[in-house]
């Protein structure tokens, strides 16, 4: 019997969590995949990422209703990847399934994930959507472009498979949660220790009418964290760009010298000088900014900044105690 821990980061799940957990209930007491593998959902870990709605109320009700549901409380909002890592660290199943709270990931696909993992002996299985994600054309195009940049310019390999709906071997997921530092992109961290990856075709559903927890700023931050986590390829690109500008400067100087020696007309002008100065200074400042970001990541890790902090339910602790006049 394979045991599966389901990890769900919760930010705005007030309207969708109950229905999502109800869909998993038939798998709590065991089931069999199409290829004959017995499994059960051993636990459902709802990781509260301190969102703006009343998700804690639903989480407490679900924990009372289902003995397989276990809330995990974070001290503040750390983001989806950190919340997922916290859930992985708290899990105990043979396998870990991570999925979103909004209902677009169908839990009925979990048996197919397990079949793919066993058939291909893969420690990590990503969902491969058979339809466009329900985010709108602009966001989907931006996501594809970001993955193309990451795949072709920063690391190489097929990174288009990165999805938040995934099945990962339990010991791999828990190990990654133990060593991943603050700001590390989850899928990149898993890739550091695992090269046995497969995909499973899954149809994405609508998001249940809830607003997205990602703003344009947070999506850009998400992409930038992926770039910084990929290694030093970004620094190499900065060095290559600097070298290209240096070569361009030498060629431009040679052109000016040859023009002077051959008596060609050279019209000095402040416009061209200012263009070159602005381009060069802009490149220098951009390069310094990239280097500073890498230094910042290293400093956070050296200072021991945690990627997440698990606490008790605030409502069950000192902060949730009512005044004595209200207890009676």
Tab-separated table of N, CA and C in Angstrom, residues 54-162:
chain	number	residue	atom	x	y	z
A	54	UNK	N	-10.916	34.240	5.060
A	54	UNK	CA	-11.214	33.466	6.278
A	54	UNK	C	-10.898	31.981	6.084
A	55	UNK	N	-9.834	31.692	5.399
A	55	UNK	CA	-9.435	30.302	5.192
A	55	UNK	C	-9.222	29.534	6.486
A	56	UNK	N	-8.656	30.150	7.564
A	56	UNK	CA	-8.470	29.389	8.800
A	56	UNK	C	-9.743	28.757	9.330
A	57	UNK	N	-10.896	29.433	9.160
A	57	UNK	CA	-12.159	28.871	9.630
A	57	UNK	C	-12.459	27.552	8.919
A	58	UNK	N	-12.269	27.552	7.598
A	58	UNK	CA	-12.526	26.340	6.822
A	58	UNK	C	-11.532	25.250	7.187
A	59	UNK	N	-10.283	25.616	7.386
A	59	UNK	CA	-9.254	24.633	7.728
A	59	UNK	C	-9.589	23.943	9.053
A	60	UNK	N	-10.039	24.702	10.033
A	60	UNK	CA	-10.379	24.108	11.333
A	60	UNK	C	-11.590	23.179	11.212
A	61	UNK	N	-12.592	23.604	10.433
A	61	UNK	CA	-13.784	22.762	10.254
A	61	UNK	C	-13.423	21.452	9.553
A	62	UNK	N	-12.563	21.542	8.533
A	62	UNK	CA	-12.172	20.337	7.806
A	62	UNK	C	-11.357	19.401	8.690
A	63	UNK	N	-10.504	19.966	9.564
A	63	UNK	CA	-9.711	19.136	10.467
A	63	UNK	C	-10.607	18.410	11.468
A	64	UNK	N	-11.714	19.046	11.862
A	64	UNK	CA	-12.663	18.399	12.774
A	64	UNK	C	-13.481	17.323	12.059
A	65	UNK	N	-13.759	17.545	10.797
A	65	UNK	CA	-14.601	16.614	10.041
A	65	UNK	C	-13.828	15.394	9.559
A	66	UNK	N	-12.591	15.602	9.110
A	66	UNK	CA	-11.787	14.508	8.553
A	66	UNK	C	-10.544	14.291	9.412
A	67	UNK	N	-10.312	13.060	9.825
A	67	UNK	CA	-9.115	12.790	10.623
A	67	UNK	C	-7.852	12.798	9.771
A	68	UNK	N	-7.994	12.788	8.438
A	68	UNK	CA	-6.822	12.814	7.558
A	68	UNK	C	-6.354	14.248	7.260
A	69	UNK	N	-7.163	15.235	7.620
A	69	UNK	CA	-6.811	16.629	7.322
A	69	UNK	C	-6.037	17.213	8.504
A	70	UNK	N	-4.887	17.810	8.183
A	70	UNK	CA	-4.052	18.400	9.238
A	70	UNK	C	-3.609	19.799	8.817
A	71	UNK	N	-4.019	20.834	9.531
A	71	UNK	CA	-3.554	22.189	9.210
A	71	UNK	C	-2.089	22.381	9.618
A	72	UNK	N	-1.384	23.165	8.825
A	72	UNK	CA	-0.018	23.590	9.147
A	72	UNK	C	-0.035	25.112	9.131
A	73	UNK	N	0.359	25.728	10.233
A	73	UNK	CA	0.228	27.179	10.392
A	73	UNK	C	1.590	27.847	10.249
A	74	UNK	N	1.673	28.830	9.357
A	74	UNK	CA	2.904	29.598	9.189
A	74	UNK	C	2.802	30.919	9.959
A	75	UNK	N	3.941	31.451	10.362
A	75	UNK	CA	3.941	32.657	11.189
A	75	UNK	C	3.568	33.911	10.399
A	76	UNK	N	3.780	33.894	9.094
A	76	UNK	CA	3.421	35.020	8.233
A	76	UNK	C	3.329	34.520	6.808
A	77	UNK	N	3.037	35.426	5.888
A	77	UNK	CA	2.977	35.062	4.476
A	77	UNK	C	4.388	34.901	3.917
A	78	UNK	N	4.724	33.689	3.499
A	78	UNK	CA	6.042	33.407	2.929
A	78	UNK	C	5.987	33.162	1.429
A	79	UNK	N	4.815	32.947	0.848
A	79	UNK	CA	4.705	32.653	-0.572
A	79	UNK	C	4.411	31.184	-0.818
A	80	UNK	N	3.948	30.902	-2.041
A	80	UNK	CA	3.482	29.559	-2.370
A	80	UNK	C	4.579	28.508	-2.254
A	81	UNK	N	5.773	28.817	-2.767
A	81	UNK	CA	6.825	27.805	-2.753
A	81	UNK	C	7.291	27.501	-1.335
A	82	UNK	N	7.426	28.545	-0.508
A	82	UNK	CA	7.815	28.318	0.882
A	82	UNK	C	6.744	27.528	1.627
A	83	UNK	N	5.472	27.837	1.360
A	83	UNK	CA	4.385	27.097	2.003
A	83	UNK	C	4.394	25.636	1.562
A	84	UNK	N	4.698	25.394	0.295
A	84	UNK	CA	4.791	24.019	-0.194
A	84	UNK	C	5.936	23.278	0.491
A	85	UNK	N	7.073	23.954	0.646
A	85	UNK	CA	8.207	23.342	1.351
A	85	UNK	C	7.841	23.009	2.796
A	86	UNK	N	7.106	23.911	3.446
A	86	UNK	CA	6.683	23.657	4.827
A	86	UNK	C	5.789	22.425	4.896
A	87	UNK	N	4.888	22.272	3.935
A	87	UNK	CA	4.039	21.085	3.895
A	87	UNK	C	4.838	19.825	3.646
A	88	UNK	N	5.814	19.899	2.745
A	88	UNK	CA	6.669	18.740	2.488
A	88	UNK	C	7.433	18.332	3.747
A	89	UNK	N	7.963	19.340	4.449
A	89	UNK	CA	8.720	19.053	5.667
A	89	UNK	C	7.847	18.403	6.731
A	90	UNK	N	6.538	18.668	6.703
A	90	UNK	CA	5.625	18.146	7.714
A	90	UNK	C	4.989	16.830	7.300
A	91	UNK	N	5.270	16.344	6.115
A	91	UNK	CA	4.608	15.149	5.586
A	91	UNK	C	5.274	13.874	6.078
A	92	UNK	N	4.550	12.757	5.913
A	92	UNK	CA	5.103	11.472	6.320
A	92	UNK	C	4.792	10.346	5.362
A	93	UNK	N	4.233	10.657	4.181
A	93	UNK	CA	3.852	9.624	3.233
A	93	UNK	C	4.995	9.153	2.360
A	94	UNK	N	4.768	8.000	1.694
A	94	UNK	CA	5.750	7.512	0.722
A	94	UNK	C	5.896	8.488	-0.434
A	95	UNK	N	4.793	9.123	-0.791
A	95	UNK	CA	4.752	10.077	-1.898
A	95	UNK	C	4.123	11.378	-1.412
A	96	UNK	N	4.487	12.465	-2.064
A	96	UNK	CA	3.906	13.778	-1.770
A	96	UNK	C	3.288	14.319	-3.050
A	97	UNK	N	2.026	14.684	-2.965
A	97	UNK	CA	1.338	15.358	-4.070
A	97	UNK	C	1.134	16.808	-3.674
A	98	UNK	N	1.511	17.726	-4.538
A	98	UNK	CA	1.266	19.150	-4.289
A	98	UNK	C	0.280	19.653	-5.330
A	99	UNK	N	-0.708	20.380	-4.878
A	99	UNK	CA	-1.691	20.944	-5.807
A	99	UNK	C	-2.218	22.255	-5.252
A	100	UNK	N	-2.849	23.032	-6.124
A	100	UNK	CA	-3.337	24.353	-5.753
A	100	UNK	C	-4.689	24.259	-5.054
A	101	UNK	N	-4.997	25.298	-4.312
A	101	UNK	CA	-6.236	25.363	-3.532
A	101	UNK	C	-7.445	25.754	-4.362
A	102	UNK	N	-7.205	26.286	-5.578
A	102	UNK	CA	-8.290	26.911	-6.335
A	102	UNK	C	-9.168	25.935	-7.088
A	103	UNK	N	-8.855	24.643	-7.056
A	103	UNK	CA	-9.702	23.657	-7.698
A	103	UNK	C	-9.366	23.351	-9.134
A	104	UNK	N	-8.356	24.014	-9.728
A	104	UNK	CA	-8.040	23.729	-11.130
A	104	UNK	C	-7.334	22.386	-11.294
A	105	UNK	N	-6.774	21.835	-10.210
A	105	UNK	CA	-6.110	20.535	-10.255
A	105	UNK	C	-7.069	19.456	-9.762
A	106	UNK	N	-7.346	18.483	-10.602
A	106	UNK	CA	-8.315	17.433	-10.296
A	106	UNK	C	-7.632	16.321	-9.495
A	107	UNK	N	-8.042	16.072	-8.236
A	107	UNK	CA	-7.423	15.003	-7.450
A	107	UNK	C	-7.602	13.621	-8.058
A	108	UNK	N	-8.570	13.467	-8.964
A	108	UNK	CA	-8.784	12.168	-9.598
A	108	UNK	C	-7.590	11.738	-10.441
A	109	UNK	N	-6.674	12.666	-10.734
A	109	UNK	CA	-5.491	12.326	-11.526
A	109	UNK	C	-4.380	11.694	-10.689
A	110	UNK	N	-4.514	11.697	-9.364
A	110	UNK	CA	-3.450	11.174	-8.502
A	110	UNK	C	-3.113	9.717	-8.822
A	111	UNK	N	-4.097	8.818	-9.052
A	111	UNK	CA	-3.732	7.441	-9.420
A	111	UNK	C	-2.901	7.375	-10.705
A	112	UNK	N	-3.183	8.226	-11.676
A	112	UNK	CA	-2.413	8.211	-12.915
A	112	UNK	C	-0.977	8.687	-12.665
A	113	UNK	N	-0.816	9.677	-11.787
A	113	UNK	CA	0.530	10.114	-11.415
A	113	UNK	C	1.339	8.931	-10.859
A	114	UNK	N	0.717	8.168	-9.975
A	114	UNK	CA	1.416	7.049	-9.350
A	114	UNK	C	1.766	5.975	-10.371
A	115	UNK	N	0.861	5.705	-11.306
A	115	UNK	CA	1.157	4.728	-12.357
A	115	UNK	C	2.352	5.168	-13.189
A	116	UNK	N	2.398	6.444	-13.555
A	116	UNK	CA	3.524	6.951	-14.346
A	116	UNK	C	4.829	6.826	-13.563
A	117	UNK	N	4.794	7.188	-12.278
A	117	UNK	CA	6.005	7.109	-11.459
A	117	UNK	C	6.517	5.681	-11.371
A	118	UNK	N	5.632	4.713	-11.155
A	118	UNK	CA	6.058	3.323	-11.024
A	118	UNK	C	6.489	2.752	-12.373
A	119	UNK	N	5.778	3.104	-13.444
A	119	UNK	CA	6.112	2.568	-14.759
A	119	UNK	C	7.469	3.070	-15.238
A	120	UNK	N	7.743	4.369	-15.020
A	120	UNK	CA	8.981	4.962	-15.512
A	120	UNK	C	10.048	5.087	-14.433
A	121	UNK	N	9.743	4.569	-13.225
A	121	UNK	CA	10.688	4.629	-12.109
A	121	UNK	C	11.192	6.053	-11.898
A	122	UNK	N	10.248	6.978	-11.867
A	122	UNK	CA	10.557	8.403	-11.729
A	122	UNK	C	10.234	8.856	-10.314
A	123	UNK	N	11.161	9.617	-9.726
A	123	UNK	CA	10.946	10.154	-8.384
A	123	UNK	C	10.125	11.425	-8.409
A	124	UNK	N	9.883	11.978	-9.597
A	124	UNK	CA	9.133	13.232	-9.730
A	124	UNK	C	8.283	13.161	-10.984
A	125	UNK	N	6.995	13.432	-10.850
A	125	UNK	CA	6.075	13.439	-11.987
A	125	UNK	C	5.339	14.768	-11.993
A	126	UNK	N	5.455	15.495	-13.107
A	126	UNK	CA	4.750	16.767	-13.269
A	126	UNK	C	3.474	16.559	-14.079
A	127	UNK	N	2.479	17.373	-13.785
A	127	UNK	CA	1.301	17.413	-14.646
A	127	UNK	C	1.662	18.085	-15.964
A	128	UNK	N	1.179	17.513	-17.066
A	128	UNK	CA	1.346	18.141	-18.375
A	128	UNK	C	-0.053	18.521	-18.867
A	129	UNK	N	-0.400	19.810	-18.762
A	129	UNK	CA	-1.764	20.216	-19.126
A	129	UNK	C	-2.070	19.914	-20.585
A	130	UNK	N	-3.248	19.360	-20.812
A	130	UNK	CA	-3.700	19.105	-22.172
A	130	UNK	C	-4.519	20.263	-22.719
A	131	UNK	N	-4.769	21.273	-21.886
A	131	UNK	CA	-5.494	22.463	-22.319
A	131	UNK	C	-4.800	23.695	-21.740
A	132	UNK	N	-5.154	24.849	-22.242
A	132	UNK	CA	-4.526	26.085	-21.770
A	132	UNK	C	-4.930	26.352	-20.325
A	133	UNK	N	-3.988	26.887	-19.549
A	133	UNK	CA	-4.281	27.228	-18.157
A	133	UNK	C	-5.340	28.325	-18.110
A	134	UNK	N	-6.239	28.300	-17.115
A	134	UNK	CA	-7.340	29.270	-17.056
A	134	UNK	C	-6.913	30.612	-16.476
A	135	UNK	N	-5.871	31.204	-17.038
A	135	UNK	CA	-5.365	32.467	-16.510
A	135	UNK	C	-5.528	33.629	-17.485
A	136	UNK	N	-5.961	33.374	-18.681
A	136	UNK	CA	-6.016	34.422	-19.678
A	136	UNK	C	-4.832	34.314	-20.635
A	137	UNK	N	-5.027	34.808	-21.861
A	137	UNK	CA	-4.012	34.655	-22.901
A	137	UNK	C	-2.721	35.388	-22.563
A	138	UNK	N	-2.837	36.586	-21.983
A	138	UNK	CA	-1.635	37.383	-21.706
A	138	UNK	C	-0.752	36.700	-20.669
A	139	UNK	N	-1.337	36.244	-19.570
A	139	UNK	CA	-0.537	35.597	-18.534
A	139	UNK	C	0.048	34.274	-19.030
A	140	UNK	N	-0.715	33.505	-19.807
A	140	UNK	CA	-0.195	32.247	-20.337
A	140	UNK	C	0.986	32.495	-21.265
A	141	UNK	N	0.886	33.547	-22.104
A	141	UNK	CA	1.989	33.875	-23.005
A	141	UNK	C	3.224	34.310	-22.228
A	142	UNK	N	3.013	35.108	-21.178
A	142	UNK	CA	4.142	35.548	-20.350
A	142	UNK	C	4.802	34.361	-19.667
A	143	UNK	N	3.998	33.406	-19.214
A	143	UNK	CA	4.545	32.217	-18.558
A	143	UNK	C	5.383	31.401	-19.526
A	144	UNK	N	4.879	31.213	-20.753
A	144	UNK	CA	5.647	30.462	-21.753
A	144	UNK	C	6.948	31.180	-22.095
A	145	UNK	N	6.899	32.500	-22.204
A	145	UNK	CA	8.100	33.266	-22.538
A	145	UNK	C	9.137	33.162	-21.426
A	146	UNK	N	8.681	33.254	-20.170
A	146	UNK	CA	9.609	33.166	-19.043
A	146	UNK	C	10.285	31.804	-19.012
A	147	UNK	N	9.517	30.751	-19.248
A	147	UNK	CA	10.105	29.412	-19.242
A	147	UNK	C	11.072	29.228	-20.411
A	148	UNK	N	10.762	29.853	-21.560
A	148	UNK	CA	11.679	29.757	-22.702
A	148	UNK	C	13.008	30.435	-22.380
A	149	UNK	N	12.938	31.612	-21.762
A	149	UNK	CA	14.171	32.315	-21.382
A	149	UNK	C	14.986	31.476	-20.405
A	150	UNK	N	14.301	30.914	-19.424
A	150	UNK	CA	14.999	30.108	-18.421
A	150	UNK	C	15.606	28.859	-19.041
A	151	UNK	N	14.871	28.251	-19.960
A	151	UNK	CA	15.324	27.002	-20.573
A	151	UNK	C	16.501	27.213	-21.505
A	152	UNK	N	16.442	28.261	-22.341
A	152	UNK	CA	17.453	28.425	-23.394
A	152	UNK	C	18.617	29.329	-22.995
A	153	UNK	N	18.410	30.256	-22.074
A	153	UNK	CA	19.456	31.222	-21.747
A	153	UNK	C	20.123	30.973	-20.399
A	154	UNK	N	19.421	30.321	-19.484
A	154	UNK	CA	19.963	30.231	-18.134
A	154	UNK	C	20.419	28.838	-17.737
A	155	UNK	N	19.731	27.814	-18.206
A	155	UNK	CA	20.088	26.484	-17.708
A	155	UNK	C	20.078	25.411	-18.781
A	156	UNK	N	19.102	25.408	-19.631
A	156	UNK	CA	18.954	24.334	-20.601
A	156	UNK	C	18.042	23.247	-20.054
A	157	UNK	N	17.544	22.414	-20.959
A	157	UNK	CA	16.632	21.358	-20.543
A	157	UNK	C	15.189	21.789	-20.697
A	158	UNK	N	14.301	20.822	-20.557
A	158	UNK	CA	12.877	21.081	-20.758
A	158	UNK	C	12.259	21.567	-19.456
A	159	UNK	N	12.235	22.880	-19.269
A	159	UNK	CA	11.666	23.445	-18.050
A	159	UNK	C	10.207	23.839	-18.223
A	160	UNK	N	9.668	23.646	-19.420
A	160	UNK	CA	8.260	23.976	-19.635
A	160	UNK	C	7.348	23.056	-18.838
A	161	UNK	N	7.895	21.956	-18.309
A	161	UNK	CA	7.068	21.018	-17.552
A	161	UNK	C	6.821	21.482	-16.121
A	162	UNK	N	7.501	22.520	-15.656
A	162	UNK	CA	7.318	22.978	-14.279
A	162	UNK	C	5.851	23.281	-14.024
